[in-house]
Amino acid sequence: MDQAKIFNAFMIHKGLKTTNQRKAILNSFLHSRSHCSTEDLYLKLRKKHPKIGYATVHRTLKLLVECGIAIEQNFGDGHARFEPLRADSHHDHLVCQQCGLIIEFEEPQIEELQNQVAAAYQFTIRNHRHELYGLCFRCARK
Amino acid sequence: MDQAKIFNAFMIHKGLKTTNQRKAILNSFLHSRSHCSTEDLYLKLRKKHPKIGYATVHRTLKLLVECGIAIEQNFGDGHARFEPLRADSHHDHLVCQQCGLIIEFEEPQIEELQNQVAAAYQFTIRNHRHELYGLCFRCARK
DNA sequence: AAAGAAATTGAAAATCGATTTCAAAGAATA
DNA sequence: TATTCTTTGAAATCGATTTTCAATTTCTTT
Ligand SMILES: [Mn+2]
Ligand SMILES: [Mn+2]
Ligand SMILES: [Zn+2]
Ligand SMILES: [Zn+2]
């Protein structure tokens, strides 16, 4: 089931309407570079849909998070960022504090150790953040 | 060298004054339960120092971070939190989304794998966040 | 098709923690 | 003392996020 279908099903379930604006936002979000902020997406959308409002972009992104198509990230620059969420995979992030580059990484051993830590404290993990901040290769050279 | 000494040395180095307010704030911070917000500390201080202002608490906490006595954390509730930083140890956090309980954990194997991940991307780590969100034992039972 | 009911929209306003401003007060220096 | 500089706290500002609200659109019922 692709994401448009998931979104439709979710909207019907919630008694909401899959409007043209919402379709355009979902589409633009899915074709966006990852980790875009609300404003990134709003500005990108304006080019093709000048009448779309910031509030609608914001509200739709919240809906995408609610139905599991998107995940909200926060890398400490004061702007919430969103990225498409794939049910079958997970990654964490390296964030360059100089140029803003975001690198994604997967490390199953860390995930496993994480589960062991939680188990030791009888803690139920619902989600987690693991972010390494510093300098990417390019920026470290300078 | 204890923290008051570190603070003094830092203040002299920066040409700033170790005022009574700043001393009171440092003292209250060090004796506070960990992970307190600016407002937590401000309200606690008011009891003994009713004339102290929120702005001064905020500014002093920033100074403590700058001189390495405190570290600023953010657990996603919209309030910056501060905790005393010990140079020789490091921990990460489990955060209960129900009752707000914060558990600290240390896992050297994770730290090591983290370094390996960074090395693989030729990434220089300056700092990192690793937080597991979910339910503590108590809250999971209910 | 027309009317009524309900949801959506976007501009503007409100929110809220963090940060800054500024005039008064307090120190240090000459 | 006069001068210069820092600090203070109340209030104002900031900026991203969220909400409000009147107008519009969509859906449902006659
Ligand atoms: Mn990512
Ligand atoms: Mn801690
Ligand atoms: Zn970089
Ligand atoms: Zn709990």
Short mmCIF file of C-alpha atoms (C1' of nucleotides) and ligand atoms in Angstrom, two decimals:
data_model
loop_
_atom_site.label_atom_id
_atom_site.label_comp_id
_atom_site.label_asym_id
_atom_site.label_seq_id
_atom_site.Cartn_x
_atom_site.Cartn_y
_atom_site.Cartn_z
CA MET A 1 0.00 0.00 0.00
CA ASP A 2 1.60 3.26 -1.03
CA GLN A 3 1.57 6.40 1.02
CA ALA A 4 -1.28 8.10 -0.81
CA LYS A 5 -3.45 5.07 -0.03
CA ILE A 6 -2.39 5.09 3.61
CA PHE A 7 -3.23 8.77 3.81
CA ASN A 8 -6.63 8.26 2.18
CA ALA A 9 -7.53 5.43 4.51
CA PHE A 10 -6.45 7.47 7.51
CA MET A 11 -8.43 10.50 6.41
CA ILE A 12 -11.56 8.46 5.86
CA HIS A 13 -11.11 6.83 9.24
CA LYS A 14 -10.88 10.26 10.84
CA GLY A 15 -13.79 11.68 8.83
CA LEU A 16 -11.51 14.17 7.10
CA LYS A 17 -11.29 15.10 3.47
CA THR A 18 -8.44 14.42 1.09
CA THR A 19 -8.48 17.85 -0.49
CA ASN A 20 -6.35 19.11 -3.33
CA GLN A 21 -4.19 21.12 -0.96
CA ARG A 22 -3.55 18.08 1.20
CA LYS A 23 -2.75 15.95 -1.84
CA ALA A 24 -0.33 18.57 -3.10
CA ILE A 25 1.37 18.81 0.27
CA LEU A 26 1.72 15.05 0.64
CA ASN A 27 3.10 14.80 -2.86
CA SER A 28 5.55 17.62 -2.41
CA PHE A 29 6.66 16.22 0.94
CA LEU A 30 7.34 12.77 -0.50
CA HIS A 31 9.39 14.24 -3.35
CA SER A 32 11.22 16.65 -1.11
CA ARG A 33 14.74 16.30 0.08
CA SER A 34 14.54 14.70 3.47
CA HIS A 35 14.57 16.61 6.72
CA CYS A 36 12.64 19.60 5.43
CA SER A 37 11.15 22.16 7.75
CA THR A 38 7.59 23.42 7.50
CA GLU A 39 8.89 26.56 5.87
CA ASP A 40 11.06 24.63 3.39
CA LEU A 41 8.00 22.77 2.23
CA TYR A 42 5.80 25.87 2.25
CA LEU A 43 8.25 27.78 0.07
CA LYS A 44 8.66 24.85 -2.30
CA LEU A 45 4.89 24.47 -2.64
CA ARG A 46 4.32 28.17 -3.29
CA LYS A 47 6.00 27.87 -6.69
CA LYS A 48 3.28 25.61 -8.06
CA HIS A 49 0.48 26.45 -5.65
CA PRO A 50 0.82 30.12 -4.74
CA LYS A 51 -2.44 30.17 -2.84
CA ILE A 52 -1.53 27.49 -0.33
CA GLY A 53 -1.16 28.78 3.22
CA TYR A 54 1.52 28.10 5.77
CA ALA A 55 -1.11 26.98 8.27
CA THR A 56 -2.37 24.31 5.91
CA VAL A 57 1.15 23.00 5.33
CA HIS A 58 1.70 22.90 9.07
CA ARG A 59 -1.60 21.15 9.76
CA THR A 60 -1.06 18.61 7.02
CA LEU A 61 2.43 17.76 8.20
CA LYS A 62 0.93 17.07 11.63
CA LEU A 63 -1.58 14.75 9.98
CA LEU A 64 1.21 12.93 8.14
CA VAL A 65 2.98 12.38 11.43
CA GLU A 66 -0.24 11.19 13.02
CA CYS A 67 -0.85 8.59 10.34
CA GLY A 68 2.77 7.37 10.37
CA ILE A 69 3.84 8.63 6.96
CA ALA A 70 6.18 11.23 8.42
CA ILE A 71 8.36 11.56 11.47
CA GLU A 72 9.21 14.81 13.17
CA GLN A 73 12.85 15.43 13.99
CA ASN A 74 14.53 18.22 15.84
CA PHE A 75 18.20 18.85 15.35
CA GLY A 76 18.49 21.76 17.71
CA ASP A 77 18.36 24.63 15.24
CA GLY A 78 14.92 25.74 16.37
CA HIS A 79 13.13 24.37 13.31
CA ALA A 80 11.17 21.14 13.44
CA ARG A 81 12.09 18.93 10.53
CA PHE A 82 10.09 16.17 8.88
CA GLU A 83 11.13 13.14 6.96
CA PRO A 84 9.25 10.27 5.32
CA LEU A 85 8.97 7.30 7.66
CA ARG A 86 9.46 3.83 6.30
CA ALA A 87 7.91 1.15 8.45
CA ASP A 88 10.56 -1.45 7.74
CA SER A 89 13.68 0.54 8.41
CA HIS A 90 15.13 2.88 10.94
CA HIS A 91 18.09 5.18 11.00
CA ASP A 92 19.70 7.79 13.22
CA HIS A 93 21.62 10.92 12.32
CA LEU A 94 24.97 12.67 12.13
CA VAL A 95 24.45 16.43 11.99
CA CYS A 96 27.18 18.80 10.83
CA GLN A 97 27.02 21.94 12.92
CA GLN A 98 28.94 23.90 10.31
CA CYS A 99 27.18 23.28 7.01
CA GLY A 100 23.98 21.57 8.14
CA LEU A 101 24.69 18.32 6.34
CA ILE A 102 22.67 15.43 7.70
CA ILE A 103 24.01 11.90 7.32
CA GLU A 104 21.82 8.91 8.11
CA PHE A 105 23.23 5.80 9.72
CA GLU A 106 21.98 2.38 10.75
CA GLU A 107 23.69 0.39 13.47
CA PRO A 108 21.76 -2.69 14.60
CA GLN A 109 24.24 -3.37 17.39
CA ILE A 110 23.45 0.00 18.95
CA GLU A 111 19.73 -0.68 18.63
CA GLU A 112 20.22 -4.02 20.35
CA LEU A 113 22.26 -2.55 23.21
CA GLN A 114 19.63 0.12 23.55
CA ASN A 115 16.98 -2.54 24.05
CA GLN A 116 19.13 -4.23 26.67
CA VAL A 117 19.55 -0.96 28.56
CA ALA A 118 15.81 -0.38 28.54
CA ALA A 119 15.15 -3.94 29.67
CA ALA A 120 17.56 -3.53 32.58
CA TYR A 121 15.42 -0.65 33.83
CA GLN A 122 12.14 -2.37 32.90
CA PHE A 123 11.56 0.56 30.62
CA THR A 124 9.23 0.34 27.60
CA ILE A 125 10.71 2.18 24.62
CA ARG A 126 8.21 3.93 22.39
CA ASN A 127 10.76 5.84 20.37
CA HIS A 128 14.26 7.21 20.62
CA ARG A 129 16.66 9.82 19.32
CA HIS A 130 20.32 9.24 18.71
CA GLU A 131 22.11 12.12 17.10
CA LEU A 132 25.81 12.82 16.76
CA TYR A 133 26.66 16.49 16.34
CA GLY A 134 29.95 17.79 15.07
CA LEU A 135 31.75 18.36 11.79
CA CYS A 136 31.45 16.50 8.53
CA PHE A 137 34.56 15.54 6.60
CA ARG A 138 34.49 18.67 4.47
CA CYS A 139 34.01 21.07 7.34
CA ALA A 140 36.58 19.36 9.56
CA ARG A 141 39.28 19.91 6.94
CA LYS A 142 38.96 23.67 6.97
CA MET B 1 39.01 22.27 41.94
CA ASP B 2 35.37 22.58 42.94
CA GLN B 3 32.70 24.21 40.86
CA ALA B 4 32.67 27.53 42.69
CA LYS B 5 36.39 27.86 41.97
CA ILE B 6 35.92 26.96 38.31
CA PHE B 7 33.17 29.55 38.09
CA ASN B 8 35.32 32.21 39.75
CA ALA B 9 38.24 31.55 37.46
CA PHE B 10 35.98 31.67 34.43
CA MET B 11 34.38 34.91 35.52
CA ILE B 12 37.72 36.58 36.12
CA HIS B 13 38.93 35.34 32.76
CA LYS B 14 35.89 36.91 31.10
CA GLY B 15 36.14 40.12 33.13
CA LEU B 16 32.79 39.45 34.80
CA LYS B 17 31.85 39.72 38.43
CA THR B 18 30.94 36.92 40.77
CA THR B 19 27.96 38.70 42.30
CA ASN B 20 25.77 37.51 45.13
CA GLN B 21 22.98 36.67 42.70
CA ARG B 22 25.29 34.57 40.59
CA LYS B 23 26.67 32.79 43.62
CA ALA B 24 23.16 32.04 44.85
CA ILE B 25 22.14 30.72 41.46
CA LEU B 26 25.20 28.49 41.12
CA ASN B 27 24.67 27.17 44.62
CA SER B 28 20.99 26.49 44.11
CA PHE B 29 21.69 24.84 40.78
CA LEU B 30 24.29 22.50 42.25
CA HIS B 31 21.94 21.48 45.06
CA SER B 32 18.96 21.12 42.79
CA ARG B 33 17.50 17.91 41.61
CA SER B 34 19.02 17.28 38.24
CA HIS B 35 17.41 18.22 34.95
CA CYS B 36 15.79 21.41 36.23
CA SER B 37 14.38 24.01 33.89
CA THR B 38 15.11 27.72 34.17
CA GLU B 39 11.72 28.19 35.75
CA ASP B 40 12.25 25.32 38.23
CA LEU B 41 15.38 27.02 39.44
CA TYR B 42 13.84 30.49 39.41
CA LEU B 43 10.91 29.35 41.55
CA LYS B 44 13.20 27.50 43.94
CA LEU B 45 15.44 30.56 44.32
CA ARG B 46 12.53 32.93 44.93
CA LYS B 47 11.90 31.33 48.31
CA LYS B 48 15.22 32.50 49.74
CA HIS B 49 15.96 35.34 47.34
CA PRO B 50 12.63 36.93 46.40
CA LYS B 51 14.30 39.77 44.53
CA ILE B 52 16.15 37.64 42.04
CA GLY B 53 14.90 37.97 38.46
CA TYR B 54 14.13 35.32 35.90
CA ALA B 55 16.46 37.02 33.41
CA THR B 56 19.38 36.74 35.81
CA VAL B 57 18.71 33.04 36.36
CA HIS B 58 18.56 32.52 32.62
CA ARG B 59 21.73 34.47 31.98
CA THR B 60 23.62 32.72 34.75
CA LEU B 61 22.60 29.28 33.53
CA LYS B 62 24.00 30.21 30.14
CA LEU B 63 27.25 31.20 31.83
CA LEU B 64 27.37 27.87 33.66
CA VAL B 65 26.99 26.07 30.36
CA GLU B 66 29.68 28.24 28.81
CA CYS B 67 32.19 27.43 31.52
CA GLY B 68 31.41 23.72 31.48
CA ILE B 69 29.72 23.41 34.86
CA ALA B 70 26.31 22.72 33.36
CA ILE B 71 24.97 21.01 30.28
CA GLU B 72 21.75 21.96 28.55
CA GLN B 73 19.37 19.14 27.70
CA ASN B 74 16.14 19.12 25.81
CA PHE B 75 13.72 16.26 26.26
CA GLY B 76 11.08 17.47 23.88
CA ASP B 77 8.68 19.09 26.30
CA GLY B 78 9.54 22.59 25.16
CA HIS B 79 11.55 23.45 28.26
CA ALA B 80 15.34 23.53 28.21
CA ARG B 81 16.73 21.58 31.13
CA PHE B 82 20.10 21.87 32.82
CA GLU B 83 22.14 19.41 34.76
CA PRO B 84 25.54 19.57 36.44
CA LEU B 85 28.25 18.31 34.12
CA ARG B 86 31.03 16.12 35.47
CA ALA B 87 34.12 16.12 33.33
CA ASP B 88 35.01 12.50 34.00
CA SER B 89 31.72 10.81 33.27
CA HIS B 90 28.99 10.76 30.70
CA HIS B 91 25.50 9.39 30.65
CA ASP B 92 22.44 9.33 28.44
CA HIS B 93 18.75 9.26 29.34
CA LEU B 94 15.56 7.28 29.51
CA VAL B 95 12.58 9.64 29.64
CA CYS B 96 9.14 8.51 30.81
CA GLN B 97 6.53 10.26 28.70
CA GLN B 98 3.86 9.59 31.31
CA CYS B 99 5.29 10.79 34.62
CA GLY B 100 8.39 12.67 33.49
CA LEU B 101 10.82 10.39 35.30
CA ILE B 102 14.35 10.66 33.94
CA ILE B 103 16.69 7.70 34.32
CA GLU B 104 20.38 8.07 33.53
CA PHE B 105 22.35 5.27 31.92
CA GLU B 106 25.92 4.60 30.88
CA GLU B 107 26.77 2.13 28.16
CA PRO B 108 30.41 2.23 27.03
CA GLN B 109 29.73 -0.25 24.23
CA ILE B 110 27.24 2.16 22.68
CA GLU B 111 29.72 5.00 22.99
CA GLU B 112 32.34 2.89 21.27
CA LEU B 113 30.03 1.87 18.41
CA GLN B 114 29.07 5.50 18.08
CA ASN B 115 32.71 6.44 17.56
CA GLN B 116 33.05 3.71 14.95
CA VAL B 117 30.04 5.02 13.07
CA ALA B 118 31.46 8.54 13.08
CA ALA B 119 34.84 7.27 11.94
CA ALA B 120 33.25 5.42 9.05
CA TYR B 121 31.85 8.73 7.81
CA GLN B 122 35.03 10.67 8.71
CA PHE B 123 32.78 12.68 11.00
CA THR B 124 34.16 14.56 14.00
CA ILE B 125 31.85 14.23 16.99
CA ARG B 126 31.61 17.28 19.22
CA ASN B 127 28.67 16.06 21.26
CA HIS B 128 25.73 13.74 20.99
CA ARG B 129 22.26 12.99 22.29
CA HIS B 130 20.89 9.57 22.93
CA GLU B 131 17.49 9.47 24.55
CA LEU B 132 14.99 6.64 24.87
CA TYR B 133 11.40 7.79 25.27
CA GLY B 134 8.60 5.62 26.56
CA LEU B 135 7.19 4.36 29.82
CA CYS B 136 8.94 3.68 33.07
CA PHE B 137 8.18 0.51 35.00
CA ARG B 138 5.53 2.16 37.14
CA CYS B 139 3.70 3.81 34.26
CA ALA B 140 3.85 0.72 32.04
CA ARG B 141 2.00 -1.32 34.67
CA LYS B 142 -1.08 0.88 34.60
"C1'" DA C 1 -30.71 21.55 -8.49
"C1'" DA C 2 -31.25 23.97 -4.15
"C1'" DA C 3 -30.69 24.18 0.62
"C1'" DG C 4 -28.57 22.89 4.76
"C1'" DA C 5 -24.76 20.86 7.39
"C1'" DA C 6 -20.04 20.10 8.07
"C1'" DA C 7 -15.16 20.49 7.07
"C1'" DT C 8 -11.38 23.30 5.14
"C1'" DT C 9 -8.77 27.18 4.18
"C1'" DG C 10 -5.42 31.04 4.75
"C1'" DA C 11 -4.54 35.47 6.85
"C1'" DA C 12 -3.98 37.24 10.93
"C1'" DA C 13 -3.66 36.86 15.82
"C1'" DA C 14 -2.28 34.41 19.87
"C1'" DT C 15 0.89 31.58 22.29
"C1'" DC C 16 4.89 30.65 24.87
"C1'" DG C 17 9.61 29.80 26.07
"C1'" DA C 18 13.83 32.12 25.15
"C1'" DT C 19 16.25 36.27 24.65
"C1'" DT C 20 17.09 41.19 24.62
"C1'" DT C 21 16.42 45.98 25.95
"C1'" DC C 22 16.97 49.68 28.99
"C1'" DA C 23 17.02 52.62 32.86
"C1'" DA C 24 18.36 52.24 37.53
"C1'" DA C 25 21.58 50.37 40.80
"C1'" DG C 26 26.02 48.72 42.04
"C1'" DA C 27 31.06 48.02 41.65
"C1'" DA C 28 35.66 49.27 40.39
"C1'" DT C 29 38.96 52.81 39.12
"C1'" DA C 30 41.19 57.27 38.99
"C1'" DT D 1 34.38 62.53 44.41
"C1'" DA D 2 33.79 61.82 39.59
"C1'" DT D 3 33.98 58.57 36.00
"C1'" DT D 4 33.51 54.36 33.88
"C1'" DC D 5 31.93 49.92 33.56
"C1'" DT D 6 29.03 45.93 34.79
"C1'" DT D 7 24.85 43.99 36.60
"C1'" DT D 8 20.16 43.74 37.51
"C1'" DG D 9 15.15 42.81 36.90
"C1'" DA D 10 10.91 44.33 34.72
"C1'" DA D 11 9.16 44.68 30.61
"C1'" DA D 12 9.45 44.28 25.72
"C1'" DT D 13 10.74 41.57 21.88
"C1'" DC D 14 11.62 37.50 19.24
"C1'" DG D 15 10.44 33.59 16.43
"C1'" DA D 16 8.57 29.17 15.60
"C1'" DT D 17 4.40 27.05 16.41
"C1'" DT D 18 -0.38 26.84 17.01
"C1'" DT D 19 -4.99 28.64 17.03
"C1'" DT D 20 -8.80 31.63 15.67
"C1'" DC D 21 -12.29 32.96 12.62
"C1'" DA D 22 -14.86 34.45 8.70
"C1'" DA D 23 -15.10 33.01 4.04
"C1'" DT D 24 -15.08 29.20 0.94
"C1'" DT D 25 -15.56 24.56 -0.45
"C1'" DT D 26 -17.39 20.01 -0.11
"C1'" DC D 27 -20.76 16.76 1.18
"C1'" DT D 28 -25.58 15.33 2.29
"C1'" DT D 29 -30.35 15.75 2.17
"C1'" DT D 30 -34.39 17.24 0.24
MN MN E 1 16.86 10.91 8.36
MN MN E 2 21.16 13.39 33.31
ZN ZN E 3 29.70 20.19 7.27
ZN ZN E 4 6.68 7.06 34.36
#
